[in-house]
PDB file of C-alpha atoms and ligand atoms in Angstrom:
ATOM      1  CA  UNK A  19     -12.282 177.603-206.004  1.00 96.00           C
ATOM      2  CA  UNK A  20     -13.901 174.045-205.424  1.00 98.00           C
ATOM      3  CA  UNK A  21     -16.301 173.312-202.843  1.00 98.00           C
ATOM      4  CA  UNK A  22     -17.544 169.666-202.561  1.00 98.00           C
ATOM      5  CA  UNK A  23     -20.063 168.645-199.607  1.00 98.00           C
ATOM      6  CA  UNK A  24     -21.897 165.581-198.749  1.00 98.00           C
ATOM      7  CA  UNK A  25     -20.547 163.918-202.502  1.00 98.00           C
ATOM      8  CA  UNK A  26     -21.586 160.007-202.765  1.00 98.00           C
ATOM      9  CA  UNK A  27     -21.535 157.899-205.759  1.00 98.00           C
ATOM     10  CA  UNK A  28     -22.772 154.548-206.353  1.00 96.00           C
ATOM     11  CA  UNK A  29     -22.275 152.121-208.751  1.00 96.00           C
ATOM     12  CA  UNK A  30     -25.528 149.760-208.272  1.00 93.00           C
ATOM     13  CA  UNK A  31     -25.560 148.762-204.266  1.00 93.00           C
ATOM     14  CA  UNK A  32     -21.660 149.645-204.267  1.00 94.00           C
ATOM     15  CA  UNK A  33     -20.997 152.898-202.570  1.00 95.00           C
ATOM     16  CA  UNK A  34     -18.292 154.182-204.325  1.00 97.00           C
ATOM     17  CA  UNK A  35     -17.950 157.554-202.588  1.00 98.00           C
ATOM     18  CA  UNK A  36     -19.779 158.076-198.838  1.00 97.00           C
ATOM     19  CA  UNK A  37     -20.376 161.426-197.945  1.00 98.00           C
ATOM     20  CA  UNK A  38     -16.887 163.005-199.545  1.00 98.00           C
ATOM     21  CA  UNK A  39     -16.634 166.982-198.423  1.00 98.00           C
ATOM     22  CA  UNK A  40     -13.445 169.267-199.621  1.00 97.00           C
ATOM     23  CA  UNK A  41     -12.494 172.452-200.272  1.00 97.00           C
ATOM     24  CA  UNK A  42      -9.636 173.609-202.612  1.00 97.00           C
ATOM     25  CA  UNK A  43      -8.075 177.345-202.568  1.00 97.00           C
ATOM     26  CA  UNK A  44      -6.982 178.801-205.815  1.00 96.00           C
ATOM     27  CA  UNK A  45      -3.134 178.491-206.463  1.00 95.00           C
ATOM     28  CA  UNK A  46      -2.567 175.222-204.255  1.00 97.00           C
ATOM     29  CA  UNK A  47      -1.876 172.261-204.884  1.00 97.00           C
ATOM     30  CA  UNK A  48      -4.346 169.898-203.558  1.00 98.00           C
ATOM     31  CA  UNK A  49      -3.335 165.757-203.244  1.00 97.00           C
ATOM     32  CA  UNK A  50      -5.874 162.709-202.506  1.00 97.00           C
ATOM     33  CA  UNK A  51      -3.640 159.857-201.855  1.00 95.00           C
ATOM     34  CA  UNK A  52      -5.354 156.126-200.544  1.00 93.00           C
ATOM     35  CA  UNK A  53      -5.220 152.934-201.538  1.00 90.00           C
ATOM     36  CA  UNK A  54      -6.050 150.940-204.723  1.00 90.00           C
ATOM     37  CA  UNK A  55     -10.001 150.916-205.175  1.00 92.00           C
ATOM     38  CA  UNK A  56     -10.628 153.778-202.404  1.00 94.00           C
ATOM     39  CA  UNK A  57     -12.992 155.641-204.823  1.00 96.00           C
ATOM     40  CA  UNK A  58     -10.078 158.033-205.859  1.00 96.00           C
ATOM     41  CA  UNK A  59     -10.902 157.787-209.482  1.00 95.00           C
ATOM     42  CA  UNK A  60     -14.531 158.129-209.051  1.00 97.00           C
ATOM     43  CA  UNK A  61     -14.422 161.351-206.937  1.00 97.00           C
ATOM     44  CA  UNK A  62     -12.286 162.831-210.284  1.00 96.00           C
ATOM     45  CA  UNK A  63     -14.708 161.723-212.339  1.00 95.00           C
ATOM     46  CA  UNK A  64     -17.442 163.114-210.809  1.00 97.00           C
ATOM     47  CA  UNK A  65     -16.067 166.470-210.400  1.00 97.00           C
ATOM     48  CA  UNK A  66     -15.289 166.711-213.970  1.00 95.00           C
ATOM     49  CA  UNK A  67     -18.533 165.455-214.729  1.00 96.00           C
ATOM     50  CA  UNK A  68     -18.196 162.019-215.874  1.00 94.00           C
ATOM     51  CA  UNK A  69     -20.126 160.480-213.437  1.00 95.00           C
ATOM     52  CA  UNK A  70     -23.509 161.653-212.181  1.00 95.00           C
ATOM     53  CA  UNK A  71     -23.628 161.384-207.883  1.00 97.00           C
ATOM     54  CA  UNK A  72     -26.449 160.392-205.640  1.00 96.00           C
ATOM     55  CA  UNK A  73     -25.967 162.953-203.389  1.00 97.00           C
ATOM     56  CA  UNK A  74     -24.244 165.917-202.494  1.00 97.00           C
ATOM     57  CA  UNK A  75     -22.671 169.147-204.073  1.00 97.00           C
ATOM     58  CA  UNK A  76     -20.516 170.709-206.184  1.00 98.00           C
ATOM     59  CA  UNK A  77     -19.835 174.379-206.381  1.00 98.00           C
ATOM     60  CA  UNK A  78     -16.951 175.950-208.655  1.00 98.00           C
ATOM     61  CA  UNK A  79     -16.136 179.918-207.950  1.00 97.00           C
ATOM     62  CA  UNK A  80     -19.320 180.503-206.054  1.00 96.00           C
ATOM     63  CA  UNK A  81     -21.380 178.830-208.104  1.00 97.00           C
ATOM     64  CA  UNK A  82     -23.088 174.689-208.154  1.00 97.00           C
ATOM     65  CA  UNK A  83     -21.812 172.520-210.686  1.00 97.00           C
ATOM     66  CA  UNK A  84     -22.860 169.437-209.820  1.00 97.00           C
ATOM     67  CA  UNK A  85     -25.641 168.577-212.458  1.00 94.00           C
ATOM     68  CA  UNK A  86     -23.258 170.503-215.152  1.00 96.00           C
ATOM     69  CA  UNK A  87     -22.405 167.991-218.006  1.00 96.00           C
ATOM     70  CA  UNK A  88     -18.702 167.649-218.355  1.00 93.00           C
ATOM     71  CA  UNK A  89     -17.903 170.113-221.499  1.00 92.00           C
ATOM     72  CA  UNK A  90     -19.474 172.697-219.529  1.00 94.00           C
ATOM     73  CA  UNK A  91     -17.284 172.052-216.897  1.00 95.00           C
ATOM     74  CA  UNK A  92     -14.209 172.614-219.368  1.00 93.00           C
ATOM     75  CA  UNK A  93     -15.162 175.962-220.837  1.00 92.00           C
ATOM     76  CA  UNK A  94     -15.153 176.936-217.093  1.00 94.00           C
ATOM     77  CA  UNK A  95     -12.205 176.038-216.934  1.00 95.00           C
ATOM     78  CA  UNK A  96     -12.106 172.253-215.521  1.00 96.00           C
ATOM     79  CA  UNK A  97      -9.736 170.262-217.059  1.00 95.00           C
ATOM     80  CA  UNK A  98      -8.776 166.984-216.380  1.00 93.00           C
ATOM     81  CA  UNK A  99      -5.698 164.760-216.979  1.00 93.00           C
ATOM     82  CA  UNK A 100      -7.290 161.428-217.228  1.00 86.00           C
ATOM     83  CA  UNK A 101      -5.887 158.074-215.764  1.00 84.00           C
ATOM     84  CA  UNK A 102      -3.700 155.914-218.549  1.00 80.00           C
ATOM     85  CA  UNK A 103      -3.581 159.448-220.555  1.00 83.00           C
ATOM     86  CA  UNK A 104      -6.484 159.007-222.926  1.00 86.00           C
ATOM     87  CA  UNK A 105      -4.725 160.133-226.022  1.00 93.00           C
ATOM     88  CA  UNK A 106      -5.197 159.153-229.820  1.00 93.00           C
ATOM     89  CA  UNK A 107      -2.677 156.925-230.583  1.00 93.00           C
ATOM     90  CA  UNK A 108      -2.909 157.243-234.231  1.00 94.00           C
ATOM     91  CA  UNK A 109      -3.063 160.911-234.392  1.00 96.00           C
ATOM     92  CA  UNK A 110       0.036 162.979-233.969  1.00 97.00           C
ATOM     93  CA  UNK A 111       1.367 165.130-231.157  1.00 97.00           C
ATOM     94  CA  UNK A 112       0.208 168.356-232.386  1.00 97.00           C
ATOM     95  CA  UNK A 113      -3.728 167.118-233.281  1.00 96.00           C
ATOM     96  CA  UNK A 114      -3.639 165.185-230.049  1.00 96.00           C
ATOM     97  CA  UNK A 115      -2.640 168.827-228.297  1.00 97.00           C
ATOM     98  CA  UNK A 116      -4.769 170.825-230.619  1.00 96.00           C
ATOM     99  CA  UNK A 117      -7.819 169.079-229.276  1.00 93.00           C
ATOM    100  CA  UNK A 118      -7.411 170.015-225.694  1.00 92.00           C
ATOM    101  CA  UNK A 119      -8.406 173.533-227.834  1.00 91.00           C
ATOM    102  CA  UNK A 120     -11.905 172.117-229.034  1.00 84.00           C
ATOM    103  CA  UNK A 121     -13.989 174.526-227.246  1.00 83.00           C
ATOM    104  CA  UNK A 122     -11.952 178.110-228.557  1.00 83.00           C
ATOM    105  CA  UNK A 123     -12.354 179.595-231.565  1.00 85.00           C
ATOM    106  CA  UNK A 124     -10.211 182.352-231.789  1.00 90.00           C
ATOM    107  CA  UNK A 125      -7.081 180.288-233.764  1.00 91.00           C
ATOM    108  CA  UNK A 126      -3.899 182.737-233.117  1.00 93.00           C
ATOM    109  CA  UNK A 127      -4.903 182.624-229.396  1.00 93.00           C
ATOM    110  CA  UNK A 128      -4.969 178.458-229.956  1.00 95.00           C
ATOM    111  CA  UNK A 129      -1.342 178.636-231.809  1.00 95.00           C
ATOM    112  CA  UNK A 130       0.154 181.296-229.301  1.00 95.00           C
ATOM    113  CA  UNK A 131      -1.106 178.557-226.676  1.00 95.00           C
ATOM    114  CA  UNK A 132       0.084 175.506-228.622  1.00 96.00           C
ATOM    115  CA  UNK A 133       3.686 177.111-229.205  1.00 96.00           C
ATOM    116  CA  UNK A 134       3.702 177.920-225.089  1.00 95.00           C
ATOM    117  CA  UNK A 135       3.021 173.932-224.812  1.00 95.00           C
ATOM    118  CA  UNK A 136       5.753 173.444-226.808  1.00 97.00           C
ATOM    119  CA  UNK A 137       7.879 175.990-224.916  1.00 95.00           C
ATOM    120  CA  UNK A 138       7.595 173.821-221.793  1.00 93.00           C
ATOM    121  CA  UNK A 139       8.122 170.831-223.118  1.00 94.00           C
ATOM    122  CA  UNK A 140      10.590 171.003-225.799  1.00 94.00           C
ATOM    123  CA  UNK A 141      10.397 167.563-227.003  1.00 95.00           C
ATOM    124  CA  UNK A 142       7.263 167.933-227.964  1.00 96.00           C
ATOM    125  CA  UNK A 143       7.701 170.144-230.470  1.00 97.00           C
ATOM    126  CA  UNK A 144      10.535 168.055-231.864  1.00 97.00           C
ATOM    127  CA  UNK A 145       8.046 165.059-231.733  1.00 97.00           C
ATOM    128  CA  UNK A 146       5.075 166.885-233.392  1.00 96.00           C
ATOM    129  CA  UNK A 147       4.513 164.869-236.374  1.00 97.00           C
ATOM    130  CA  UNK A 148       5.001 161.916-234.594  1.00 97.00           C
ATOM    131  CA  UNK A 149       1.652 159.695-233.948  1.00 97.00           C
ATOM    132  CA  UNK A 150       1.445 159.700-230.327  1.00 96.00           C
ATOM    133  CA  UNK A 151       0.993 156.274-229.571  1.00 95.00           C
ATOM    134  CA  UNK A 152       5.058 155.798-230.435  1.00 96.00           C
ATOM    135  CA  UNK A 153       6.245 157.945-227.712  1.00 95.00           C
ATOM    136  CA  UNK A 154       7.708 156.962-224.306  1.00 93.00           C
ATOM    137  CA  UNK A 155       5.334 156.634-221.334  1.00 92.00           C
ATOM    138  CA  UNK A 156       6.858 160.348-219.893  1.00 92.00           C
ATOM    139  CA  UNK A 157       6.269 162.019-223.319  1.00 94.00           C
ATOM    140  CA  UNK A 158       2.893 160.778-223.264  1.00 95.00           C
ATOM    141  CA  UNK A 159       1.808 162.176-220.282  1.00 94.00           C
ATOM    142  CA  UNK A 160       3.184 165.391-221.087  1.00 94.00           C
ATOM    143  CA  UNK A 161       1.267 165.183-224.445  1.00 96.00           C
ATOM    144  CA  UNK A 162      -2.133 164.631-221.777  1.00 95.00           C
ATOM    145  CA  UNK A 163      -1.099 167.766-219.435  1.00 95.00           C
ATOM    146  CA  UNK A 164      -0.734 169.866-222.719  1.00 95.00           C
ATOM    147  CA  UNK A 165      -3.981 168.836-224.050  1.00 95.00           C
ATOM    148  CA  UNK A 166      -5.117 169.936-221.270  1.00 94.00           C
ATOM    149  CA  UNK A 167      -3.727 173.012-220.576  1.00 95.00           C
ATOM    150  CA  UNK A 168      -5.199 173.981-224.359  1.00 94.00           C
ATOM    151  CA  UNK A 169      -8.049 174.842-222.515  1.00 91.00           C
ATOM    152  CA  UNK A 170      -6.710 177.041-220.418  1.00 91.00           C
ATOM    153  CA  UNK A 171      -7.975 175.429-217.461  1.00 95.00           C
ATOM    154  CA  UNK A 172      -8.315 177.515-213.917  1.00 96.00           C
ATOM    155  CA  UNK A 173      -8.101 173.884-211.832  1.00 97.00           C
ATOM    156  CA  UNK A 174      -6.291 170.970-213.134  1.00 97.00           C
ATOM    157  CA  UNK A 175      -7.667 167.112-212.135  1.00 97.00           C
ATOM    158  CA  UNK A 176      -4.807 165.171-212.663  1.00 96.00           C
ATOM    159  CA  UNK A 177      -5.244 161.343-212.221  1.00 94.00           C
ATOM    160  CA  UNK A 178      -2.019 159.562-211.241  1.00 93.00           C
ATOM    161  CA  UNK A 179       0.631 161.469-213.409  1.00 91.00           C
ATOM    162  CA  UNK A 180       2.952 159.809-212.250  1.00 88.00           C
ATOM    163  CA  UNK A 181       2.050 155.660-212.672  1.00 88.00           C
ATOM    164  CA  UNK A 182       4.381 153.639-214.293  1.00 86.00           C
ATOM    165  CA  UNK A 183       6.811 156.498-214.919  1.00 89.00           C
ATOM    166  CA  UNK A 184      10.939 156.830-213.896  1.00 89.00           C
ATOM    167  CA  UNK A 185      12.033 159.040-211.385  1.00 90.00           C
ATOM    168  CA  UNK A 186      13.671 161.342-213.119  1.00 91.00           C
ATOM    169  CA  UNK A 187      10.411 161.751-215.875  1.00 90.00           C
ATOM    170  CA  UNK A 188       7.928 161.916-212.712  1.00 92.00           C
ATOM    171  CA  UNK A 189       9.819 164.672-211.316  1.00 91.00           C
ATOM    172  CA  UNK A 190       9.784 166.405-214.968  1.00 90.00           C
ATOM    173  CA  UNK A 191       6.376 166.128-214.879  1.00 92.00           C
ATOM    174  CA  UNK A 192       5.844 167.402-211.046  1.00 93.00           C
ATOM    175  CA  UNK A 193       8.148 170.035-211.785  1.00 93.00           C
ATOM    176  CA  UNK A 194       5.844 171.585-214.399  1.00 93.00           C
ATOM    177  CA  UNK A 195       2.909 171.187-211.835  1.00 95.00           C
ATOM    178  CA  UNK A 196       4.775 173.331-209.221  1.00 95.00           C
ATOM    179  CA  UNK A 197       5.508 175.420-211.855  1.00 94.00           C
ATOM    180  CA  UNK A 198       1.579 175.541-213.240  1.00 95.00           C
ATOM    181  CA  UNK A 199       0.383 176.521-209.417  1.00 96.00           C
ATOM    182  CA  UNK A 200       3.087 179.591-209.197  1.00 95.00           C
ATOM    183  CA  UNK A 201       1.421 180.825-212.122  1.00 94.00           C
ATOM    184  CA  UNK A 202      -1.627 180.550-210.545  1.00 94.00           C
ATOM    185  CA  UNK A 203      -3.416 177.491-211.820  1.00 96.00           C
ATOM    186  CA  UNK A 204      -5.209 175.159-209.309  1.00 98.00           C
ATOM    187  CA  UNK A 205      -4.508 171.467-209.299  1.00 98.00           C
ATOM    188  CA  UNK A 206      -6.005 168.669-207.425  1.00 98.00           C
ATOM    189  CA  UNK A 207      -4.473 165.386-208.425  1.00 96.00           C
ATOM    190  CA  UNK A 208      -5.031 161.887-206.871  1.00 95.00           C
ATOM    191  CA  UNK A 209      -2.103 159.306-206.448  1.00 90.00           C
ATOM    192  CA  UNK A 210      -1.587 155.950-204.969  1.00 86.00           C
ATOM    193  CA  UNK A 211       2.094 157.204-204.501  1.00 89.00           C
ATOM    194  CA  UNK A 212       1.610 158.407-201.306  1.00 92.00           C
ATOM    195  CA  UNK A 213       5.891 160.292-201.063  1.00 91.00           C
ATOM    196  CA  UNK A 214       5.011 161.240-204.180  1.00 91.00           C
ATOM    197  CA  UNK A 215       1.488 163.173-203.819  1.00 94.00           C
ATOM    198  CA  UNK A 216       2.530 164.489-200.197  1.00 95.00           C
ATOM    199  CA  UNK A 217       6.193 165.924-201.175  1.00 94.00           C
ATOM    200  CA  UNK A 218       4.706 167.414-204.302  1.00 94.00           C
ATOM    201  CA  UNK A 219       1.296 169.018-202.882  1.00 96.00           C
ATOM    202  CA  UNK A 220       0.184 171.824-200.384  1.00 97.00           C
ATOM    203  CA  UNK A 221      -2.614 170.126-198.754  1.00 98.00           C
ATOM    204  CA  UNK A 222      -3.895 166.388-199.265  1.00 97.00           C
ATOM    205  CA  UNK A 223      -7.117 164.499-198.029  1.00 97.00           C
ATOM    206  CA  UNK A 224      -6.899 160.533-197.498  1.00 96.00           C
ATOM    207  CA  UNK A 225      -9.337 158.708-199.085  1.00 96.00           C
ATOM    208  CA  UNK A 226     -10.373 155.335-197.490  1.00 95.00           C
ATOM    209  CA  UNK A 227     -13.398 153.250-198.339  1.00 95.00           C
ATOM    210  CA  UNK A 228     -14.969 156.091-199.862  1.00 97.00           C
ATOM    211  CA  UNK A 229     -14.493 157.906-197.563  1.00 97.00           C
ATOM    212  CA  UNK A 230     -12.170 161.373-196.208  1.00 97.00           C
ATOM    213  CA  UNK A 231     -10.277 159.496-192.844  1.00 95.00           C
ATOM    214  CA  UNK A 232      -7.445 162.882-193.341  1.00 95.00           C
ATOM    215  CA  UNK A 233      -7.259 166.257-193.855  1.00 97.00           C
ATOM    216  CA  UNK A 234      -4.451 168.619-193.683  1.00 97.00           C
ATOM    217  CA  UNK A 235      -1.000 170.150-194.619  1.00 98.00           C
ATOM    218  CA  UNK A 236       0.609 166.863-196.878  1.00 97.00           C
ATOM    219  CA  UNK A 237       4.223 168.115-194.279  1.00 96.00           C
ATOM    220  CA  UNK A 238       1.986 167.123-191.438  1.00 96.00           C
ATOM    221  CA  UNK A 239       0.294 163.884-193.199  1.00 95.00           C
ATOM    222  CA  UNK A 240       4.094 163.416-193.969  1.00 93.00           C
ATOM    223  CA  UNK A 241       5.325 163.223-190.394  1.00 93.00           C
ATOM    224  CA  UNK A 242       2.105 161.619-189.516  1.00 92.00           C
ATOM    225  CA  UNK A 243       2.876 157.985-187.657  1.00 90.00           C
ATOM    226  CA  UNK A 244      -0.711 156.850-188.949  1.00 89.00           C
ATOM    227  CA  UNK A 245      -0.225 157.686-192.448  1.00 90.00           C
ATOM    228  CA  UNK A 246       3.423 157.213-192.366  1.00 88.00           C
ATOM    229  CA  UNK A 247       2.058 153.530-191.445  1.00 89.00           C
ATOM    230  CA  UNK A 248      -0.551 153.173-193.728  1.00 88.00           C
ATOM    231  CA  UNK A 249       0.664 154.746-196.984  1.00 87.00           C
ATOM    232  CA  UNK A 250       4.067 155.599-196.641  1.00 83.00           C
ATOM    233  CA  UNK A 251       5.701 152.055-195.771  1.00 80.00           C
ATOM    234  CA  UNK A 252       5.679 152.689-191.929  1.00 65.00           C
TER     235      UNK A 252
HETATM  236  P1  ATP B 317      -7.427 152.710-208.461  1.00 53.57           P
HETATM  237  O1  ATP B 317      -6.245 153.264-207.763  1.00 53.57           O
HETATM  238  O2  ATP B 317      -7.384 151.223-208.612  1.00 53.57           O
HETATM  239  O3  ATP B 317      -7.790 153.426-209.717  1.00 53.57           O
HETATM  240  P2  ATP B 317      -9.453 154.180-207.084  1.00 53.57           P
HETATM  241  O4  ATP B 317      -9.151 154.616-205.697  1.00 53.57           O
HETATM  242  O5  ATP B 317      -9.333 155.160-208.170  1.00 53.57           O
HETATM  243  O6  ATP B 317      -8.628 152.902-207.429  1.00 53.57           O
HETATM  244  P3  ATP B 317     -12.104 153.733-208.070  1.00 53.57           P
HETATM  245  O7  ATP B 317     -11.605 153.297-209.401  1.00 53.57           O
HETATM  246  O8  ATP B 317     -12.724 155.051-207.946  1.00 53.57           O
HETATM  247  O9  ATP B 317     -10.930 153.613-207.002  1.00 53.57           O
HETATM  248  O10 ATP B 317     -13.088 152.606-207.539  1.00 53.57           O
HETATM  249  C1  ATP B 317     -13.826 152.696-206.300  1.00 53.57           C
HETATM  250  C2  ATP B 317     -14.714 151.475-206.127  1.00 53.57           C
HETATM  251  O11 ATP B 317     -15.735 151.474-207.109  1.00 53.57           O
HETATM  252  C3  ATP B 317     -13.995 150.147-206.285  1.00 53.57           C
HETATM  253  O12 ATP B 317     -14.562 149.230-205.370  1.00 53.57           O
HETATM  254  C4  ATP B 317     -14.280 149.743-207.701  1.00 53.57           C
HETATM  255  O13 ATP B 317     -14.248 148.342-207.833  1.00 53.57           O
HETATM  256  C5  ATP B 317     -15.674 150.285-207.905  1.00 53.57           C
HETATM  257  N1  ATP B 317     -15.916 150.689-209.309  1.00 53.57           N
HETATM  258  C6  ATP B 317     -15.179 151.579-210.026  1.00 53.57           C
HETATM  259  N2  ATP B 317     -15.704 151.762-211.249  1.00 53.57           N
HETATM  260  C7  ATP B 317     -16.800 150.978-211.317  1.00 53.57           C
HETATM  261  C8  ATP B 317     -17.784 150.720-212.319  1.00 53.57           C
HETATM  262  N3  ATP B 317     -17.764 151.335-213.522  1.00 53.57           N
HETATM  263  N4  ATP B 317     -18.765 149.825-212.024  1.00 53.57           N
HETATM  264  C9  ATP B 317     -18.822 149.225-210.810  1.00 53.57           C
HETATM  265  N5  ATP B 317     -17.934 149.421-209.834  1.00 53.57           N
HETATM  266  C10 ATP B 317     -16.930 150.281-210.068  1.00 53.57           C
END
């Protein structure tokens, strides 16, 4: 589904992103765990096309992305779940969903969509009126995976879903994701929670510096002594 070779990014002389190369199948879900300031942010960015790299490649379903601006990327089905949530405080659940929907134009397709939203997550449709900015921290970041799933996205960027959430809300929200890949959506999401990105994913990549130092199945990175004592507390 996503190719990436050879990707570096720079801000000015920093190298964000040295050299980055991954692959992601359809239907898994894909994890890039590392520490704060490793470039994890960047190398979302870039694939959704926020940020422009120096080098490299991107290909999506055969075919090279990498120059593509960004709302390209989404009507191919590239959505992404931006860090902090990025939603409109002052506009209500329902506009805040129904703009994840900006690029269809068939409207009972959007509202058959929107009332699926609300079918996973109930409390949304309770809280539809509601300006988003009021909700709880969990209700907001189901309010960002809904926008984004207006699209109908094929692969899911997800950028720390889970920060600064409970337990019992993070796995809510993980939940749905497992859920989302057995119905056969892709979904690469980057965490600093390293228990939390392995138990949850497929495959994961560790980011350090910029650059891949890992690669493989997240049960192996789990049982890994190296990562164990890097990311997951020893
Ligand atoms: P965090 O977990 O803190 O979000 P991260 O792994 O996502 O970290 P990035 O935000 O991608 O890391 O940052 C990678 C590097 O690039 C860091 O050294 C950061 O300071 C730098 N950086 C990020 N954004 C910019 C920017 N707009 N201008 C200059 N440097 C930046």
């Amino acid at each position: 589904m996503l190719l990436v070779e050879n990707l570096s990014v720079n801000y000015g002389k920093i190298e964000a992103l040295r050299e980055v190369s991954l692959q992601i199948e359809k239907g898994e879900i894909v994890a890039l765990i590392g520490a704060n300031g490793a470039g994890k942010t960047t190398l979302l960015r870039t694939l959704s096309g926020l940020i422009t790299p120096r080098s490299g490649r991107i290909d999506y379903l055969g075919r090279e992305i990498t120059r593509l601006p960004s709302d390209r990327r989404v009507r191919e089905g590239i959505a992404q779940v931006p860090e902090g949530r990025g939603l409109f405080a002052t506009l209500t659940v329902e506009d805040n969903l129904l703009l994840g929907a900006y690029t269809r134009k068939n409207p009972k397709e959007i509202l058959h969509d929107l009332e699926e939203i609300y079918g996973r997550f109930p409390i949304l449709k309770e809280k539809r009126k509601v300006f988003a900015g009021t909700l709880s921290g969990g209700q907001q970041q189901m309010v960002a995976v809904g926008r984004a799933l207006m699209c109908r996205p094929r692969l899911l960027l997800l950028d720390e879903p889970g920060m600064g959430l409970a337990p019992v809300i993070v796995d809510e929200i993980f939940g749905t994701l497992g859920r989302l890949r057995d119905e056969g959506t892709t979904i690469f999401l980057v965490e600093q929670n390293a228990h939390l990105a392995l138990g949850s994913s497929d495959r994961a990549y560790v980011l350090e510096n910029g650059r891949i130092v890992r690669e493989g199945p997240s049960q192996e990175l789990l049982d890994d002594d190296s990562v164990k004592e890097a990311y997951l507390g020893g």
